[in-house]
mmCIF file of C-alpha atoms and ligand atoms in Angstrom:
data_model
loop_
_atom_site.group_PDB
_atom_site.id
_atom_site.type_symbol
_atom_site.label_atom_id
_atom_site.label_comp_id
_atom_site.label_asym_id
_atom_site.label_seq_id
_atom_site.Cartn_x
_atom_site.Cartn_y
_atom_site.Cartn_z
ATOM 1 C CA UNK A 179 95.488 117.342 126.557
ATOM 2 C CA UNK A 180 91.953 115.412 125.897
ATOM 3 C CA UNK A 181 91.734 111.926 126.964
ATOM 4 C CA UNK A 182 93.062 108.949 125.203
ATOM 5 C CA UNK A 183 89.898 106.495 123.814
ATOM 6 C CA UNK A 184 92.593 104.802 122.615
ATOM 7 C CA UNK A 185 95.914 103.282 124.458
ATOM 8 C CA UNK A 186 98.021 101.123 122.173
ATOM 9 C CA UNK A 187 101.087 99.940 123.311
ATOM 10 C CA UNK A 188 103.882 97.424 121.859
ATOM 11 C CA UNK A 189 101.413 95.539 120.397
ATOM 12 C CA UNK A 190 102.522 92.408 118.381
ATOM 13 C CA UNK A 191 101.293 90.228 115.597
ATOM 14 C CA UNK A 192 102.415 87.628 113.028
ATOM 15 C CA UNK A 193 101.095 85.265 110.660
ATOM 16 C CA UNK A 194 102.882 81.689 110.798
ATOM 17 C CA UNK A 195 106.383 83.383 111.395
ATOM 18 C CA UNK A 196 106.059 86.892 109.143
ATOM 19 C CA UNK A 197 105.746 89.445 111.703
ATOM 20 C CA UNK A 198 103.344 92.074 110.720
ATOM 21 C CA UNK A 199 102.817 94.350 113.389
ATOM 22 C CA UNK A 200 106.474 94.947 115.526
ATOM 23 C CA UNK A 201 105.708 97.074 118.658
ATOM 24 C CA UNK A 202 102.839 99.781 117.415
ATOM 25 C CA UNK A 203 102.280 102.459 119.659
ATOM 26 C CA UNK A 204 99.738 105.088 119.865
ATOM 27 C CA UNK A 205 97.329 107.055 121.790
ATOM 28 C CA UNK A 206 93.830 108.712 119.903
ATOM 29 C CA UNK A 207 92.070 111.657 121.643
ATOM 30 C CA UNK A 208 88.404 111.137 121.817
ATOM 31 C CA UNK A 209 86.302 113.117 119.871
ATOM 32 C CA UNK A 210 87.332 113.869 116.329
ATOM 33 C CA UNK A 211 89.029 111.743 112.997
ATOM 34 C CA UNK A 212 92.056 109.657 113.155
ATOM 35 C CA UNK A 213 93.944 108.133 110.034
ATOM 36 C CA UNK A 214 95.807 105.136 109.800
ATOM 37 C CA UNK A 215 97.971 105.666 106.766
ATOM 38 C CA UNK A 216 99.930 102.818 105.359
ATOM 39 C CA UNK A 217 100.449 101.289 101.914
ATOM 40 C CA UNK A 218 98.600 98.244 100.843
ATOM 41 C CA UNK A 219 99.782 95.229 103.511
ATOM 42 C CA UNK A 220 101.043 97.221 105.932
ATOM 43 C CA UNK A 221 98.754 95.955 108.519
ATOM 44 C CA UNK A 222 96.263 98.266 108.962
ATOM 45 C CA UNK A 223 93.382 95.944 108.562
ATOM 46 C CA UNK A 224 95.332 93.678 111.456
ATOM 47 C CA UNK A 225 95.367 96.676 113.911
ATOM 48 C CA UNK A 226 91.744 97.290 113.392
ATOM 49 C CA UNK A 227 90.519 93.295 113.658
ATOM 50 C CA UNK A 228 92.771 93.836 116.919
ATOM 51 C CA UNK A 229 91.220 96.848 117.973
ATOM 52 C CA UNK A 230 87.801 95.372 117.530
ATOM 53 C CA UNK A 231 88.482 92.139 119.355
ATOM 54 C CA UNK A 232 87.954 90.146 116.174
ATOM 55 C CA UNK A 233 92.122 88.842 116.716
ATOM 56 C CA UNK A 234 94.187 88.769 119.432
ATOM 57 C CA UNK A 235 97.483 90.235 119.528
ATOM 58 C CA UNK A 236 100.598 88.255 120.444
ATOM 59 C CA UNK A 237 101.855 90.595 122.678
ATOM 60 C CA UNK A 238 101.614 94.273 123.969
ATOM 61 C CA UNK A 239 98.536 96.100 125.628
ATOM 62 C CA UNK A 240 95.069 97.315 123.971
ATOM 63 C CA UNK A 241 93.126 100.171 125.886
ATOM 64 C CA UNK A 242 90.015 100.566 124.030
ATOM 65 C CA UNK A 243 87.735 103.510 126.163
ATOM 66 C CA UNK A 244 88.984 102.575 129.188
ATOM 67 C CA UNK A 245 88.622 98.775 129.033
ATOM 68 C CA UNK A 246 91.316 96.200 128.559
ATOM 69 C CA UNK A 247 90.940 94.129 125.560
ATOM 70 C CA UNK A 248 92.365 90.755 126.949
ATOM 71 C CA UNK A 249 90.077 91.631 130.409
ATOM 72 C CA UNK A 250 86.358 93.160 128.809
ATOM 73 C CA UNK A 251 85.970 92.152 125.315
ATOM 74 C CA UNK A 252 82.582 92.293 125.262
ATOM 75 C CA UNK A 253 82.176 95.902 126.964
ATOM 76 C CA UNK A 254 84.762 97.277 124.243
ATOM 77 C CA UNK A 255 82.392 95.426 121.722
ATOM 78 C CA UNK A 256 79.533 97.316 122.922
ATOM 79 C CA UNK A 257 80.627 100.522 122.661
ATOM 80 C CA UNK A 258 82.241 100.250 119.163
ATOM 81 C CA UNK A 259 81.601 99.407 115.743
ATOM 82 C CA UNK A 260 83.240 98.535 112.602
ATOM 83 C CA UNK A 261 82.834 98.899 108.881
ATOM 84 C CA UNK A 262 84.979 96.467 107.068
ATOM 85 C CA UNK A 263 86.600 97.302 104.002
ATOM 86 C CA UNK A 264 84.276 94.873 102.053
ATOM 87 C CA UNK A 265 80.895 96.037 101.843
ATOM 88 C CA UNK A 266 78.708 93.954 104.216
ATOM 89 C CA UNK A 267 75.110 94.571 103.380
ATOM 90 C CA UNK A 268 72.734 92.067 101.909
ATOM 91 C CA UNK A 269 71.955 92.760 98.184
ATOM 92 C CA UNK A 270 68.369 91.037 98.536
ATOM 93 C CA UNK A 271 67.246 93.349 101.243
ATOM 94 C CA UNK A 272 66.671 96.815 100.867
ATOM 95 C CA UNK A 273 68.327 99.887 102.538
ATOM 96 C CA UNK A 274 65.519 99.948 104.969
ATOM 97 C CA UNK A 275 65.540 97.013 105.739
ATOM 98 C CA UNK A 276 69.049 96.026 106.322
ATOM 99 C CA UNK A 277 68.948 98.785 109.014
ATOM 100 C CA UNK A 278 65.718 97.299 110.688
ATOM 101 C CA UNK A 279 67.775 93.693 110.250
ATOM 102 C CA UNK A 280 71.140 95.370 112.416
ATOM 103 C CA UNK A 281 68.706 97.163 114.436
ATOM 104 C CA UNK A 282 67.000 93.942 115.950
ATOM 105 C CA UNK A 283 70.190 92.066 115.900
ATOM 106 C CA UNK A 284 71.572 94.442 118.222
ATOM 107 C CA UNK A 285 68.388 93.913 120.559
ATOM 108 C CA UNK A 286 67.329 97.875 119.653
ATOM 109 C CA UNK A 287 63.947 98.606 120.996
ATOM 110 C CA UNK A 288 62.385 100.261 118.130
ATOM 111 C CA UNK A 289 64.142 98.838 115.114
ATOM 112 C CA UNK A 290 61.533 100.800 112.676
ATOM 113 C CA UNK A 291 62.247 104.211 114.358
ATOM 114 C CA UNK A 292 65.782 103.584 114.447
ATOM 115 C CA UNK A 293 66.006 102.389 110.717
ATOM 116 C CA UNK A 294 63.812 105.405 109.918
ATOM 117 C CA UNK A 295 65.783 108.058 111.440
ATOM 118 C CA UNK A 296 69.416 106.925 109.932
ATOM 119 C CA UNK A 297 67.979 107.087 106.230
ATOM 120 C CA UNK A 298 66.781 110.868 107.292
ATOM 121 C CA UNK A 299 70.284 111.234 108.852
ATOM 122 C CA UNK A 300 71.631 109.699 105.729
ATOM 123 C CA UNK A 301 69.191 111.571 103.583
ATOM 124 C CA UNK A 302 68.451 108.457 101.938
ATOM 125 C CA UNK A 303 64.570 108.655 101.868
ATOM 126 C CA UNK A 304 64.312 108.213 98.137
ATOM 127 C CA UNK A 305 66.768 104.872 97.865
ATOM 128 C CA UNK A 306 65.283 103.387 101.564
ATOM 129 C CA UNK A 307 63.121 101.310 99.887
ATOM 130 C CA UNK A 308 65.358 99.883 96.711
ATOM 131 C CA UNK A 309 67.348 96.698 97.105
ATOM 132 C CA UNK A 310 70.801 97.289 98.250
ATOM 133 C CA UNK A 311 71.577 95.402 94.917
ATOM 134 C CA UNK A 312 70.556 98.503 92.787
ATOM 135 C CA UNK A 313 72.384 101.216 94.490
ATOM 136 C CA UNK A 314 75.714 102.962 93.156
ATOM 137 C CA UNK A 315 79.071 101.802 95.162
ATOM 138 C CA UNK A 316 78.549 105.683 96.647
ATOM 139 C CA UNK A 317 74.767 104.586 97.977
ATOM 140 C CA UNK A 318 76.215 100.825 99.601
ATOM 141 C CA UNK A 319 78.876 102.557 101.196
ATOM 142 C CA UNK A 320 76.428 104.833 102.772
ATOM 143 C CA UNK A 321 74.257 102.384 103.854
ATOM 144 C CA UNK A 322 77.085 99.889 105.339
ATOM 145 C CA UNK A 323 78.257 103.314 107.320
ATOM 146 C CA UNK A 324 74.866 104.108 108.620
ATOM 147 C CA UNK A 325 74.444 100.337 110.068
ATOM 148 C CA UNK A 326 77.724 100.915 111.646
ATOM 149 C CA UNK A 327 75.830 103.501 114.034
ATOM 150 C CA UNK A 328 72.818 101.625 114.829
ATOM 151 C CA UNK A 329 72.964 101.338 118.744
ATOM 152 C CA UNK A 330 75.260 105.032 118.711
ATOM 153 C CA UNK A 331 78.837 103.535 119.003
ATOM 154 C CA UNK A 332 81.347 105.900 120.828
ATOM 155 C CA UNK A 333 83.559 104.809 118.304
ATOM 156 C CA UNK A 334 83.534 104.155 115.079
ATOM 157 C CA UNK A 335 86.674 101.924 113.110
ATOM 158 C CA UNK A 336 86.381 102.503 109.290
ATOM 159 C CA UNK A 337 88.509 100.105 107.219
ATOM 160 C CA UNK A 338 89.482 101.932 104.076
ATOM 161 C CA UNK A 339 86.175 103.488 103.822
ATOM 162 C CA UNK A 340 86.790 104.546 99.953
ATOM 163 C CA UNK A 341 88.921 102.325 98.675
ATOM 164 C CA UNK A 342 87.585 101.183 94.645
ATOM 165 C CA UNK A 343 84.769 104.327 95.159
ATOM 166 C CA UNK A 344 84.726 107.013 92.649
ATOM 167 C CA UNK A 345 85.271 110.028 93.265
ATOM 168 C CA UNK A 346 82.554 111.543 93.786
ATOM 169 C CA UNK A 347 81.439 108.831 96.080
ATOM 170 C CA UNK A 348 84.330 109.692 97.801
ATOM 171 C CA UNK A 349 83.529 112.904 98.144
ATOM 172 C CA UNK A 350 79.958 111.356 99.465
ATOM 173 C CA UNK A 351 81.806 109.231 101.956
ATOM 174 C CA UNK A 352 84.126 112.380 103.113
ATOM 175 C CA UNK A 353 81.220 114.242 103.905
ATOM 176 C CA UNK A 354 79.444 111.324 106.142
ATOM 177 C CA UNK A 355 82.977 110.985 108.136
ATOM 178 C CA UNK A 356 83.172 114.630 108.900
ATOM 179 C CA UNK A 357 79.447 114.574 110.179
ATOM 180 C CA UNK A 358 79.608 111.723 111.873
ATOM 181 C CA UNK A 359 82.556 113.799 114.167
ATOM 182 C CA UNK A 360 80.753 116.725 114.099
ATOM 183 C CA UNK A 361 78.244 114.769 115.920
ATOM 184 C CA UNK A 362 80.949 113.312 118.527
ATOM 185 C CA UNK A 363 81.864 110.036 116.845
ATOM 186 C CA UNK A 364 85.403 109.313 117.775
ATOM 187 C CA UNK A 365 86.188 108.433 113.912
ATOM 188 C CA UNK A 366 89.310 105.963 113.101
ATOM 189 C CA UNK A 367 89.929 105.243 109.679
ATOM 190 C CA UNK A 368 92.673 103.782 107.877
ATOM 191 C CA UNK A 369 93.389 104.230 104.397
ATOM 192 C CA UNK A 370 96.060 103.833 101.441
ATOM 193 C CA UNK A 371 94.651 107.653 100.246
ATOM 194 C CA UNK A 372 97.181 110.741 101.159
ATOM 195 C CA UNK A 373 94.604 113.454 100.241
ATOM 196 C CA UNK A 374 91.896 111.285 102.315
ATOM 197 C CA UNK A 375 94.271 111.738 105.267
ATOM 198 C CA UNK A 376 94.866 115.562 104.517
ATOM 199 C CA UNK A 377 91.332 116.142 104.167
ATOM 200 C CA UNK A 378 89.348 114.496 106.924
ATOM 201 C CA UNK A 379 92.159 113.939 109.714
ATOM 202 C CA UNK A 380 92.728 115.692 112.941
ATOM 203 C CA UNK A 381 95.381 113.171 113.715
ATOM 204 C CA UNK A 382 98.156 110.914 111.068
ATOM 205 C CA UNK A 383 99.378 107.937 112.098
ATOM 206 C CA UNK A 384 101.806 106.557 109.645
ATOM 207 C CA UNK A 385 102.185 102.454 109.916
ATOM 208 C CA UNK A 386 104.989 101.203 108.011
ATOM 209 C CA UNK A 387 107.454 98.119 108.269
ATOM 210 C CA UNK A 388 105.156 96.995 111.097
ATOM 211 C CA UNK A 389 105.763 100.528 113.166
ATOM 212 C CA UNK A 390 104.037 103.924 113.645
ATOM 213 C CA UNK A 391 107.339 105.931 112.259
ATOM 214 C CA UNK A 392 105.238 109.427 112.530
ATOM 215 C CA UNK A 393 102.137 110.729 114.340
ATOM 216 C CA UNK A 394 101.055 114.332 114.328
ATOM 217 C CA UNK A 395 98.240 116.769 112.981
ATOM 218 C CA UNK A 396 99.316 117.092 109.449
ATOM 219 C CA UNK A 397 100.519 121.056 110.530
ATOM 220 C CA UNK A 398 102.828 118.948 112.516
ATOM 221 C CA UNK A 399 103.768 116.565 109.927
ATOM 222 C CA UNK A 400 104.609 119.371 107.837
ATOM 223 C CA UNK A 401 106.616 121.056 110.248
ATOM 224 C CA UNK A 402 108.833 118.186 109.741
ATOM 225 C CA UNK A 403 109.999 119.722 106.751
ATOM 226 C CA UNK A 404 111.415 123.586 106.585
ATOM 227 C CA UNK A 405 109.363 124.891 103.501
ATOM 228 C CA UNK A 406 111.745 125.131 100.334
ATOM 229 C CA UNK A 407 112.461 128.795 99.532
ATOM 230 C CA UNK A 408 111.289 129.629 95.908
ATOM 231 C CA UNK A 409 112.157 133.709 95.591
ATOM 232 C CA UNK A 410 109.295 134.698 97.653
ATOM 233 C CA UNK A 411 106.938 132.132 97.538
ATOM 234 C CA UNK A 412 106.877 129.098 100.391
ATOM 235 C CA UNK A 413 106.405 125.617 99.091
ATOM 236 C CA UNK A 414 104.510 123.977 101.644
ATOM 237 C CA UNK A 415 105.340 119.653 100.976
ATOM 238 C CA UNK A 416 102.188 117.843 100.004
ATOM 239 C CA UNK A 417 101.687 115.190 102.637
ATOM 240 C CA UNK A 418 102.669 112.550 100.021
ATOM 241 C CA UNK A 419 105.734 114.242 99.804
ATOM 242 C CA UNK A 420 106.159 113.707 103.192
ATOM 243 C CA UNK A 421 105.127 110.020 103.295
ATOM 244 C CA UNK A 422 107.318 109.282 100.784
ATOM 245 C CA UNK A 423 110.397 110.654 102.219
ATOM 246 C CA UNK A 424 109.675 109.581 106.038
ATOM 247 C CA UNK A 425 109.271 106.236 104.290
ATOM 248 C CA UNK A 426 112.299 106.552 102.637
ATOM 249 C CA UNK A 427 111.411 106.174 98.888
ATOM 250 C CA UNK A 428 111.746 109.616 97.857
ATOM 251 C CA UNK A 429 112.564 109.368 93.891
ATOM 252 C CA UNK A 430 111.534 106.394 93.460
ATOM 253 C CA UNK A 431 108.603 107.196 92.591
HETATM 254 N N1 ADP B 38 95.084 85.743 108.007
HETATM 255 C C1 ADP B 38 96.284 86.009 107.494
HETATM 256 N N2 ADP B 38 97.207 85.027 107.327
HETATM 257 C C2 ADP B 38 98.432 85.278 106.821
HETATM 258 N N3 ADP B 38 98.853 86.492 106.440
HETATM 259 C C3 ADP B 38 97.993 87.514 106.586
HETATM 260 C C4 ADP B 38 96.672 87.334 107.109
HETATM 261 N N4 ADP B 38 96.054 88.535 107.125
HETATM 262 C C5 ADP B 38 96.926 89.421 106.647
HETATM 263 N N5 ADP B 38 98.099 88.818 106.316
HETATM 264 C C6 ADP B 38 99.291 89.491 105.779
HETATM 265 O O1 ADP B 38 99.675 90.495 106.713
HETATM 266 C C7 ADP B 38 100.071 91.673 106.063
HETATM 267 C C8 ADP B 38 99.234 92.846 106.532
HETATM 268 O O2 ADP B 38 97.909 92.667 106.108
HETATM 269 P P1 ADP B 38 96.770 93.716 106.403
HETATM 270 O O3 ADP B 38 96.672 93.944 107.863
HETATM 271 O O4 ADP B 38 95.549 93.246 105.720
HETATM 272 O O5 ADP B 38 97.350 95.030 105.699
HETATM 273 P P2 ADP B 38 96.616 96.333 105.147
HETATM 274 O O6 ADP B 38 95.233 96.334 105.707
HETATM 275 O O7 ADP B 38 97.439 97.482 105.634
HETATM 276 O O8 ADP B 38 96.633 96.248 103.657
HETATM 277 C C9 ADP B 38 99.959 91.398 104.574
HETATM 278 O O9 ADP B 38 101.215 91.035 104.104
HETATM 279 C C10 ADP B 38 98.999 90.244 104.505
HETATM 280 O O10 ADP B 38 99.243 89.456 103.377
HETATM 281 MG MG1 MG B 39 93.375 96.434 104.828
#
């Protein structure tokens, strides 16, 4: 077994007195991509601003590389980043700059080099020096991704990193997330997307009614359900199948 980057346990949250997040446990490997799957309002964005020390939990324990989130905020700060589900990149500015901008923010020696070598990385040469404000929803993403490593994070949280993207931007996006793990990026992403989840993650968490009710490489998740015997050919169940059902809303559909 690999080591745990990430401890969660029984962690807590409500707004006012609507309880979000009821005891959510779970433990990610480092190295390689782990989804956070749960319908719209489920609370993924709410485990991520607590992961990222943007909101505290109201009860329960966070473990984010080793650190304790109540004890060393500021070390699990520096060894993280996020991308929020909004695009946060200043239209006015243009790719290459916005990196520079991050770069110097974060105190980065040589802001320029840095800046330089993500739009390589990125292969973004031709765009670098366009506003942001002219680039397809593909192109921001990219950019808002490649800030998110300025400063090489050991992990990176992405907060539905193609939700309202087309698909081929998608397809863009999918491409970044499995090189970013190739390079040794612990990835964690949530999203609303089944096929996102089937395609880039190692790991599925499912988060619904406020608890993870299934985590498992999706082999696993599909071992969940005996393949359906068609004469002689195996129906293996699409992982929306399986969401649906361990959700319990199979047919309604
Ligand atoms: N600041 C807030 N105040 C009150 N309710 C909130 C706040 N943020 C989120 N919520 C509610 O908490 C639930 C979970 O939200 P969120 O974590 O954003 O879910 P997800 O990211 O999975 O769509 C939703 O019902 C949302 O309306
Ligand atoms: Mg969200």
């Amino acid at each position: 077994m690999k080591k745990s980057i990430i401890e969660i346990k029984g962690v807590k949250k409500a707004y006012k007195d609507v309880e979000v997040l009821k005891g959510v446990d779970f433990e990610v490997e480092q190295g390689g991509i782990f989804a956070l799957l749960g319908s719209n309002g489920a609370g993924k964005t709410t485990m991520i601003r607590i992961m990222t020390t943007l909101l505290k939990a109201d009860k329960g324990s966070t473990q984010i590389n080793g650190f304790d989130i109540e004890k060393n905020p500021s070390e699990i700060r520096s060894c993280i980043s996020l991308t929020g589900q909004f695009v946060a990149i200043d239209e006015l500015l243009t790719g290459g700059e916005n990196l520079q901008m991050i770069a110097k923010l974060r105190h980065i020696k040589n802001p320029n080099v840095v800046a330089e070598e993500l739009i390589n990385r990125f292969g973004m040469s031709e765009a670098a020096d366009r506003r942001v404000g002219t680039y397809s929803g593909g192109m921001k993403r990219r950019i808002d991704i490649a800030m998110s490593l300025v400063g090489n994070p050991k992990i990176i949280f992405l907060d539905e990193p193609t939700t309202g993207l087309d698909p081929e931007s998608r397809l863009e996006v999918w491409k970044i997330v499995k090189e970013l793990s190739a390079s040794g990026t612990t990835v964690f992403l949530t999203t609303q997307y089944l096929e996102e989840a089937e395609q880039l993650a190692d790991k599925i968490a499912i988060l619904h009614g406020g608890k993870i009710i299934a985590l498992d490489t999706l082999e696993g998740l599909k071992k969940l359900f005996p393949p359906a015997k068609v004469e002689y050919v195996e129906k293996q169940p699409t992982l929306e199948e399986i969401f649906l059902t361990i959700i319990g809303k199979k047919g309604e559909k």
